[in-house]
């Protein structure tokens, strides 16, 4: 194994009531009047109030205009609102869309050039504005990654900014914040977290640290996601999901994700299918493709899933994993096939042409893919 480096949020607070430490973290960072980035769903569900109730005598501004799969224009608007507000810091309260918007805005606030210049790896010059993130979904892992993703509606693609300046100062992962998460979002973001753990474990870039995190994440998520979906107020299930998603975020934030994400991005970008759902549509089919490249690792996944594999060959254990993936996507009622979304089959070759360009992710995938291979996977998932 070559040299492995590990990065995460500067500080992470996890578990029930971890949110009670918010004011202390703010004091440590010198945050006197925060700008809160959120969305209308979080505000209307009362979830935002759990945070603002802790601020009492602290003045703050709320920006609640973040939309799902946020566009670049949202970041522009958010930056303008932040600069006008004269607030000194940022708190993100939301899912991946909110956290990504806030993280990108935090580095963009200090930057004089166009937002376009920051896309890609290592293009961000720095960050001066302190930022705390409080996730309200168990899924994206954005609270601990150095990645932010936005939609470019003109080019119909998702674009990523990768920079260690996107690592937040503090991530507070308190399961109470996910209790009001709607069922559909619980399902989609939960599958996204599972994909993060699996792809990180199978990544060509995995190491001992990310392996440990990914396996624990898989175990937590496979057992708790169906429960969190079936009983939204089951606090144990919500807590396990919050932890699983955090660990998966730490794993993929360092090992990377692979072909599931690479193939999901063009689907989400063109047809506005949520990130978790587009991942779910591809997950079993990409794993079927990957299996022969790393069947021993699939056996480890089967073990994490508590499958009865003592008498099974690696090949059989891998098949049990794939069956289980079909089952969990079905359990959380995500449609099985791309064709369920009124997408014409003729477009699949264009999606494959887009996906093959996502070299940043494809190079992590354990089995090499050509454009033809990608098209074949889209067809099997159609
Ligand atoms: Fe993801």
PDB file of N, CA, C and O in Angstrom, residues 286-340:
ATOM      1  N   UNK A 286     -24.076  -2.155 -11.267  1.00  0.00           N
ATOM      2  CA  UNK A 286     -22.631  -1.870 -11.270  1.00  0.00           C
ATOM      3  C   UNK A 286     -21.911  -2.917 -10.419  1.00  0.00           C
ATOM      4  O   UNK A 286     -20.823  -3.380 -10.771  1.00  0.00           O
ATOM      5  N   UNK A 287     -22.551  -3.343  -9.324  1.00  0.00           N
ATOM      6  CA  UNK A 287     -21.902  -4.335  -8.466  1.00  0.00           C
ATOM      7  C   UNK A 287     -21.815  -5.694  -9.158  1.00  0.00           C
ATOM      8  O   UNK A 287     -20.838  -6.414  -9.005  1.00  0.00           O
ATOM      9  N   UNK A 288     -22.834  -6.020  -9.937  1.00  0.00           N
ATOM     10  CA  UNK A 288     -22.799  -7.244 -10.743  1.00  0.00           C
ATOM     11  C   UNK A 288     -21.584  -7.193 -11.680  1.00  0.00           C
ATOM     12  O   UNK A 288     -20.858  -8.169 -11.842  1.00  0.00           O
ATOM     13  N   UNK A 289     -21.344  -6.024 -12.248  1.00  0.00           N
ATOM     14  CA  UNK A 289     -20.201  -5.817 -13.158  1.00  0.00           C
ATOM     15  C   UNK A 289     -18.870  -5.895 -12.399  1.00  0.00           C
ATOM     16  O   UNK A 289     -17.906  -6.516 -12.852  1.00  0.00           O
ATOM     17  N   UNK A 290     -18.821  -5.305 -11.214  1.00  0.00           N
ATOM     18  CA  UNK A 290     -17.563  -5.219 -10.448  1.00  0.00           C
ATOM     19  C   UNK A 290     -17.136  -6.555  -9.847  1.00  0.00           C
ATOM     20  O   UNK A 290     -15.946  -6.785  -9.624  1.00  0.00           O
ATOM     21  N   UNK A 291     -18.122  -7.408  -9.577  1.00  0.00           N
ATOM     22  CA  UNK A 291     -17.934  -8.610  -8.768  1.00  0.00           C
ATOM     23  C   UNK A 291     -16.655  -9.388  -9.098  1.00  0.00           C
ATOM     24  O   UNK A 291     -15.852  -9.678  -8.215  1.00  0.00           O
ATOM     25  N   UNK A 292     -16.428  -9.692 -10.360  1.00  0.00           N
ATOM     26  CA  UNK A 292     -15.314 -10.584 -10.680  1.00  0.00           C
ATOM     27  C   UNK A 292     -13.942  -9.956 -10.453  1.00  0.00           C
ATOM     28  O   UNK A 292     -12.936 -10.656 -10.353  1.00  0.00           O
ATOM     29  N   UNK A 293     -13.911  -8.620 -10.325  1.00  0.00           N
ATOM     30  CA  UNK A 293     -12.623  -7.963 -10.096  1.00  0.00           C
ATOM     31  C   UNK A 293     -12.182  -8.068  -8.639  1.00  0.00           C
ATOM     32  O   UNK A 293     -10.991  -7.929  -8.335  1.00  0.00           O
ATOM     33  N   UNK A 294     -13.130  -8.285  -7.713  1.00  0.00           N
ATOM     34  CA  UNK A 294     -12.767  -8.188  -6.289  1.00  0.00           C
ATOM     35  C   UNK A 294     -13.705  -9.044  -5.440  1.00  0.00           C
ATOM     36  O   UNK A 294     -14.299  -8.559  -4.478  1.00  0.00           O
ATOM     37  N   UNK A 295     -13.805 -10.300  -5.825  1.00  0.00           N
ATOM     38  CA  UNK A 295     -14.799 -11.167  -5.194  1.00  0.00           C
ATOM     39  C   UNK A 295     -14.500 -11.388  -3.697  1.00  0.00           C
ATOM     40  O   UNK A 295     -15.412 -11.555  -2.885  1.00  0.00           O
ATOM     41  N   UNK A 296     -13.212 -11.306  -3.317  1.00  0.00           N
ATOM     42  CA  UNK A 296     -12.859 -11.479  -1.883  1.00  0.00           C
ATOM     43  C   UNK A 296     -13.422 -10.317  -1.075  1.00  0.00           C
ATOM     44  O   UNK A 296     -13.855 -10.482   0.070  1.00  0.00           O
ATOM     45  N   UNK A 297     -13.373  -9.139  -1.666  1.00  0.00           N
ATOM     46  CA  UNK A 297     -13.901  -7.956  -0.956  1.00  0.00           C
ATOM     47  C   UNK A 297     -15.428  -8.044  -0.838  1.00  0.00           C
ATOM     48  O   UNK A 297     -16.011  -7.580   0.132  1.00  0.00           O
ATOM     49  N   UNK A 298     -16.060  -8.632  -1.834  1.00  0.00           N
ATOM     50  CA  UNK A 298     -17.510  -8.845  -1.737  1.00  0.00           C
ATOM     51  C   UNK A 298     -17.832  -9.779  -0.575  1.00  0.00           C
ATOM     52  O   UNK A 298     -18.858  -9.639   0.086  1.00  0.00           O
ATOM     53  N   UNK A 299     -16.942 -10.734  -0.327  1.00  0.00           N
ATOM     54  CA  UNK A 299     -17.162 -11.649   0.812  1.00  0.00           C
ATOM     55  C   UNK A 299     -17.159 -10.846   2.120  1.00  0.00           C
ATOM     56  O   UNK A 299     -17.979 -11.083   3.012  1.00  0.00           O
ATOM     57  N   UNK A 300     -16.229  -9.878   2.237  1.00  0.00           N
ATOM     58  CA  UNK A 300     -16.185  -9.018   3.437  1.00  0.00           C
ATOM     59  C   UNK A 300     -17.500  -8.237   3.581  1.00  0.00           C
ATOM     60  O   UNK A 300     -18.007  -8.047   4.690  1.00  0.00           O
ATOM     61  N   UNK A 301     -18.010  -7.775   2.443  1.00  0.00           N
ATOM     62  CA  UNK A 301     -19.275  -7.020   2.488  1.00  0.00           C
ATOM     63  C   UNK A 301     -20.407  -7.951   2.959  1.00  0.00           C
ATOM     64  O   UNK A 301     -21.226  -7.570   3.796  1.00  0.00           O
ATOM     65  N   UNK A 302     -20.403  -9.181   2.441  1.00  0.00           N
ATOM     66  CA  UNK A 302     -21.431 -10.157   2.857  1.00  0.00           C
ATOM     67  C   UNK A 302     -21.358 -10.367   4.363  1.00  0.00           C
ATOM     68  O   UNK A 302     -22.388 -10.471   5.044  1.00  0.00           O
ATOM     69  N   UNK A 303     -20.149 -10.390   4.897  1.00  0.00           N
ATOM     70  CA  UNK A 303     -19.969 -10.560   6.340  1.00  0.00           C
ATOM     71  C   UNK A 303     -20.533  -9.345   7.087  1.00  0.00           C
ATOM     72  O   UNK A 303     -21.236  -9.508   8.093  1.00  0.00           O
ATOM     73  N   UNK A 304     -20.238  -8.161   6.580  1.00  0.00           N
ATOM     74  CA  UNK A 304     -20.769  -6.942   7.212  1.00  0.00           C
ATOM     75  C   UNK A 304     -22.294  -6.939   7.179  1.00  0.00           C
ATOM     76  O   UNK A 304     -22.944  -6.380   8.061  1.00  0.00           O
ATOM     77  N   UNK A 305     -22.853  -7.554   6.127  1.00  0.00           N
ATOM     78  CA  UNK A 305     -24.320  -7.635   5.991  1.00  0.00           C
ATOM     79  C   UNK A 305     -24.905  -8.791   6.817  1.00  0.00           C
ATOM     80  O   UNK A 305     -26.103  -9.050   6.747  1.00  0.00           O
ATOM     81  N   UNK A 306     -24.058  -9.527   7.546  1.00  0.00           N
ATOM     82  CA  UNK A 306     -24.495 -10.698   8.326  1.00  0.00           C
ATOM     83  C   UNK A 306     -25.151 -11.768   7.471  1.00  0.00           C
ATOM     84  O   UNK A 306     -26.097 -12.441   7.904  1.00  0.00           O
ATOM     85  N   UNK A 307     -24.672 -11.945   6.255  1.00  0.00           N
ATOM     86  CA  UNK A 307     -25.199 -13.023   5.399  1.00  0.00           C
ATOM     87  C   UNK A 307     -24.599 -14.358   5.864  1.00  0.00           C
ATOM     88  O   UNK A 307     -23.445 -14.388   6.313  1.00  0.00           O
ATOM     89  N   UNK A 308     -25.351 -15.450   5.744  1.00  0.00           N
ATOM     90  CA  UNK A 308     -24.820 -16.762   6.177  1.00  0.00           C
ATOM     91  C   UNK A 308     -23.856 -17.324   5.126  1.00  0.00           C
ATOM     92  O   UNK A 308     -24.276 -18.048   4.219  1.00  0.00           O
ATOM     93  N   UNK A 309     -22.582 -17.022   5.258  1.00  0.00           N
ATOM     94  CA  UNK A 309     -21.652 -17.364   4.170  1.00  0.00           C
ATOM     95  C   UNK A 309     -20.614 -18.428   4.545  1.00  0.00           C
ATOM     96  O   UNK A 309     -19.750 -18.744   3.736  1.00  0.00           O
ATOM     97  N   UNK A 310     -20.724 -18.979   5.775  1.00  0.00           N
ATOM     98  CA  UNK A 310     -19.686 -19.918   6.228  1.00  0.00           C
ATOM     99  C   UNK A 310     -19.426 -21.025   5.203  1.00  0.00           C
ATOM    100  O   UNK A 310     -18.286 -21.371   4.934  1.00  0.00           O
ATOM    101  N   UNK A 311     -20.475 -21.559   4.619  1.00  0.00           N
ATOM    102  CA  UNK A 311     -20.323 -22.687   3.677  1.00  0.00           C
ATOM    103  C   UNK A 311     -20.296 -22.229   2.219  1.00  0.00           C
ATOM    104  O   UNK A 311     -20.398 -23.055   1.314  1.00  0.00           O
ATOM    105  N   UNK A 312     -20.212 -20.930   2.012  1.00  0.00           N
ATOM    106  CA  UNK A 312     -20.351 -20.421   0.633  1.00  0.00           C
ATOM    107  C   UNK A 312     -18.986 -20.085   0.026  1.00  0.00           C
ATOM    108  O   UNK A 312     -18.047 -19.719   0.735  1.00  0.00           O
ATOM    109  N   UNK A 313     -18.916 -20.181  -1.294  1.00  0.00           N
ATOM    110  CA  UNK A 313     -17.717 -19.712  -1.997  1.00  0.00           C
ATOM    111  C   UNK A 313     -17.779 -18.178  -2.059  1.00  0.00           C
ATOM    112  O   UNK A 313     -18.840 -17.575  -1.817  1.00  0.00           O
ATOM    113  N   UNK A 314     -16.660 -17.561  -2.411  1.00  0.00           N
ATOM    114  CA  UNK A 314     -16.641 -16.097  -2.552  1.00  0.00           C
ATOM    115  C   UNK A 314     -17.670 -15.639  -3.588  1.00  0.00           C
ATOM    116  O   UNK A 314     -18.350 -14.632  -3.418  1.00  0.00           O
ATOM    117  N   UNK A 315     -17.738 -16.393  -4.649  1.00  0.00           N
ATOM    118  CA  UNK A 315     -18.675 -16.079  -5.731  1.00  0.00           C
ATOM    119  C   UNK A 315     -20.121 -16.082  -5.210  1.00  0.00           C
ATOM    120  O   UNK A 315     -20.901 -15.167  -5.480  1.00  0.00           O
ATOM    121  N   UNK A 316     -20.452 -17.109  -4.430  1.00  0.00           N
ATOM    122  CA  UNK A 316     -21.819 -17.206  -3.869  1.00  0.00           C
ATOM    123  C   UNK A 316     -22.077 -16.076  -2.862  1.00  0.00           C
ATOM    124  O   UNK A 316     -23.171 -15.520  -2.820  1.00  0.00           O
ATOM    125  N   UNK A 317     -21.036 -15.744  -2.076  1.00  0.00           N
ATOM    126  CA  UNK A 317     -21.181 -14.652  -1.113  1.00  0.00           C
ATOM    127  C   UNK A 317     -21.441 -13.337  -1.852  1.00  0.00           C
ATOM    128  O   UNK A 317     -22.294 -12.531  -1.447  1.00  0.00           O
ATOM    129  N   UNK A 318     -20.741 -13.139  -2.956  1.00  0.00           N
ATOM    130  CA  UNK A 318     -20.922 -11.916  -3.749  1.00  0.00           C
ATOM    131  C   UNK A 318     -22.345 -11.842  -4.298  1.00  0.00           C
ATOM    132  O   UNK A 318     -22.967 -10.773  -4.314  1.00  0.00           O
ATOM    133  N   UNK A 319     -22.871 -13.001  -4.730  1.00  0.00           N
ATOM    134  CA  UNK A 319     -24.248 -13.018  -5.246  1.00  0.00           C
ATOM    135  C   UNK A 319     -25.257 -12.661  -4.146  1.00  0.00           C
ATOM    136  O   UNK A 319     -26.253 -11.981  -4.406  1.00  0.00           O
ATOM    137  N   UNK A 320     -24.963 -13.114  -2.915  1.00  0.00           N
ATOM    138  CA  UNK A 320     -25.858 -12.762  -1.799  1.00  0.00           C
ATOM    139  C   UNK A 320     -25.852 -11.251  -1.555  1.00  0.00           C
ATOM    140  O   UNK A 320     -26.881 -10.645  -1.246  1.00  0.00           O
ATOM    141  N   UNK A 321     -24.679 -10.639  -1.700  1.00  0.00           N
ATOM    142  CA  UNK A 321     -24.581  -9.180  -1.529  1.00  0.00           C
ATOM    143  C   UNK A 321     -25.465  -8.474  -2.554  1.00  0.00           C
ATOM    144  O   UNK A 321     -26.243  -7.571  -2.231  1.00  0.00           O
ATOM    145  N   UNK A 322     -25.353  -8.926  -3.795  1.00  0.00           N
ATOM    146  CA  UNK A 322     -26.117  -8.252  -4.867  1.00  0.00           C
ATOM    147  C   UNK A 322     -27.632  -8.447  -4.659  1.00  0.00           C
ATOM    148  O   UNK A 322     -28.404  -7.494  -4.814  1.00  0.00           O
ATOM    149  N   UNK A 323     -28.003  -9.648  -4.255  1.00  0.00           N
ATOM    150  CA  UNK A 323     -29.428  -9.896  -3.936  1.00  0.00           C
ATOM    151  C   UNK A 323     -29.909  -8.954  -2.824  1.00  0.00           C
ATOM    152  O   UNK A 323     -30.999  -8.392  -2.880  1.00  0.00           O
ATOM    153  N   UNK A 324     -29.068  -8.796  -1.813  1.00  0.00           N
ATOM    154  CA  UNK A 324     -29.424  -7.949  -0.668  1.00  0.00           C
ATOM    155  C   UNK A 324     -29.574  -6.493  -1.108  1.00  0.00           C
ATOM    156  O   UNK A 324     -30.413  -5.754  -0.585  1.00  0.00           O
ATOM    157  N   UNK A 325     -28.738  -6.080  -2.065  1.00  0.00           N
ATOM    158  CA  UNK A 325     -28.831  -4.696  -2.550  1.00  0.00           C
ATOM    159  C   UNK A 325     -30.155  -4.477  -3.287  1.00  0.00           C
ATOM    160  O   UNK A 325     -30.816  -3.454  -3.116  1.00  0.00           O
ATOM    161  N   UNK A 326     -30.541  -5.455  -4.110  1.00  0.00           N
ATOM    162  CA  UNK A 326     -31.855  -5.359  -4.766  1.00  0.00           C
ATOM    163  C   UNK A 326     -32.946  -5.251  -3.696  1.00  0.00           C
ATOM    164  O   UNK A 326     -33.876  -4.463  -3.825  1.00  0.00           O
ATOM    165  N   UNK A 327     -32.793  -6.050  -2.646  1.00  0.00           N
ATOM    166  CA  UNK A 327     -33.835  -6.124  -1.628  1.00  0.00           C
ATOM    167  C   UNK A 327     -33.962  -4.794  -0.877  1.00  0.00           C
ATOM    168  O   UNK A 327     -35.072  -4.289  -0.676  1.00  0.00           O
ATOM    169  N   UNK A 328     -32.838  -4.209  -0.479  1.00  0.00           N
ATOM    170  CA  UNK A 328     -32.941  -2.977   0.333  1.00  0.00           C
ATOM    171  C   UNK A 328     -33.508  -1.824  -0.513  1.00  0.00           C
ATOM    172  O   UNK A 328     -34.298  -1.017  -0.021  1.00  0.00           O
ATOM    173  N   UNK A 329     -33.153  -1.763  -1.787  1.00  0.00           N
ATOM    174  CA  UNK A 329     -33.722  -0.709  -2.646  1.00  0.00           C
ATOM    175  C   UNK A 329     -35.240  -0.908  -2.761  1.00  0.00           C
ATOM    176  O   UNK A 329     -36.005   0.059  -2.776  1.00  0.00           O
ATOM    177  N   UNK A 330     -35.665  -2.168  -2.831  1.00  0.00           N
ATOM    178  CA  UNK A 330     -37.098  -2.488  -2.905  1.00  0.00           C
ATOM    179  C   UNK A 330     -37.774  -2.153  -1.572  1.00  0.00           C
ATOM    180  O   UNK A 330     -38.864  -1.565  -1.545  1.00  0.00           O
ATOM    181  N   UNK A 331     -37.119  -2.531  -0.458  1.00  0.00           N
ATOM    182  CA  UNK A 331     -37.694  -2.269   0.872  1.00  0.00           C
ATOM    183  C   UNK A 331     -38.008  -0.781   1.069  1.00  0.00           C
ATOM    184  O   UNK A 331     -38.993  -0.432   1.708  1.00  0.00           O
ATOM    185  N   UNK A 332     -37.135   0.082   0.564  1.00  0.00           N
ATOM    186  CA  UNK A 332     -37.359   1.520   0.776  1.00  0.00           C
ATOM    187  C   UNK A 332     -38.096   2.154  -0.422  1.00  0.00           C
ATOM    188  O   UNK A 332     -38.134   3.380  -0.564  1.00  0.00           O
ATOM    189  N   UNK A 333     -38.674   1.270  -1.234  1.00  0.00           N
ATOM    190  CA  UNK A 333     -39.621   1.673  -2.286  1.00  0.00           C
ATOM    191  C   UNK A 333     -39.069   2.670  -3.292  1.00  0.00           C
ATOM    192  O   UNK A 333     -39.734   3.625  -3.673  1.00  0.00           O
ATOM    193  N   UNK A 334     -37.834   2.408  -3.714  1.00  0.00           N
ATOM    194  CA  UNK A 334     -37.274   3.205  -4.813  1.00  0.00           C
ATOM    195  C   UNK A 334     -37.494   2.388  -6.091  1.00  0.00           C
ATOM    196  O   UNK A 334     -37.210   1.184  -6.102  1.00  0.00           O
ATOM    197  N   UNK A 335     -38.037   3.024  -7.154  1.00  0.00           N
ATOM    198  CA  UNK A 335     -38.270   2.267  -8.395  1.00  0.00           C
ATOM    199  C   UNK A 335     -36.998   1.546  -8.834  1.00  0.00           C
ATOM    200  O   UNK A 335     -35.888   2.025  -8.624  1.00  0.00           O
ATOM    201  N   UNK A 336     -37.208   0.374  -9.455  1.00  0.00           N
ATOM    202  CA  UNK A 336     -36.105  -0.531  -9.746  1.00  0.00           C
ATOM    203  C   UNK A 336     -35.374  -0.175 -11.032  1.00  0.00           C
ATOM    204  O   UNK A 336     -34.201  -0.465 -11.177  1.00  0.00           O
ATOM    205  N   UNK A 337     -36.092   0.413 -11.972  1.00  0.00           N
ATOM    206  CA  UNK A 337     -35.547   0.525 -13.322  1.00  0.00           C
ATOM    207  C   UNK A 337     -35.529   1.972 -13.821  1.00  0.00           C
ATOM    208  O   UNK A 337     -36.427   2.762 -13.511  1.00  0.00           O
ATOM    209  N   UNK A 338     -34.551   2.286 -14.634  1.00  0.00           N
ATOM    210  CA  UNK A 338     -34.435   3.619 -15.231  1.00  0.00           C
ATOM    211  C   UNK A 338     -35.687   3.916 -16.064  1.00  0.00           C
ATOM    212  O   UNK A 338     -36.183   5.047 -16.096  1.00  0.00           O
ATOM    213  N   UNK A 339     -36.234   2.871 -16.710  1.00  0.00           N
ATOM    214  CA  UNK A 339     -37.405   3.074 -17.580  1.00  0.00           C
ATOM    215  C   UNK A 339     -38.631   3.579 -16.811  1.00  0.00           C
ATOM    216  O   UNK A 339     -39.529   4.171 -17.410  1.00  0.00           O
ATOM    217  N   UNK A 340     -38.651   3.389 -15.475  1.00  0.00           N
ATOM    218  CA  UNK A 340     -39.803   3.887 -14.697  1.00  0.00           C
ATOM    219  C   UNK A 340     -39.870   5.407 -14.694  1.00  0.00           C
ATOM    220  O   UNK A 340     -40.845   5.979 -14.218  1.00  0.00           O
TER     221      UNK A 340
END
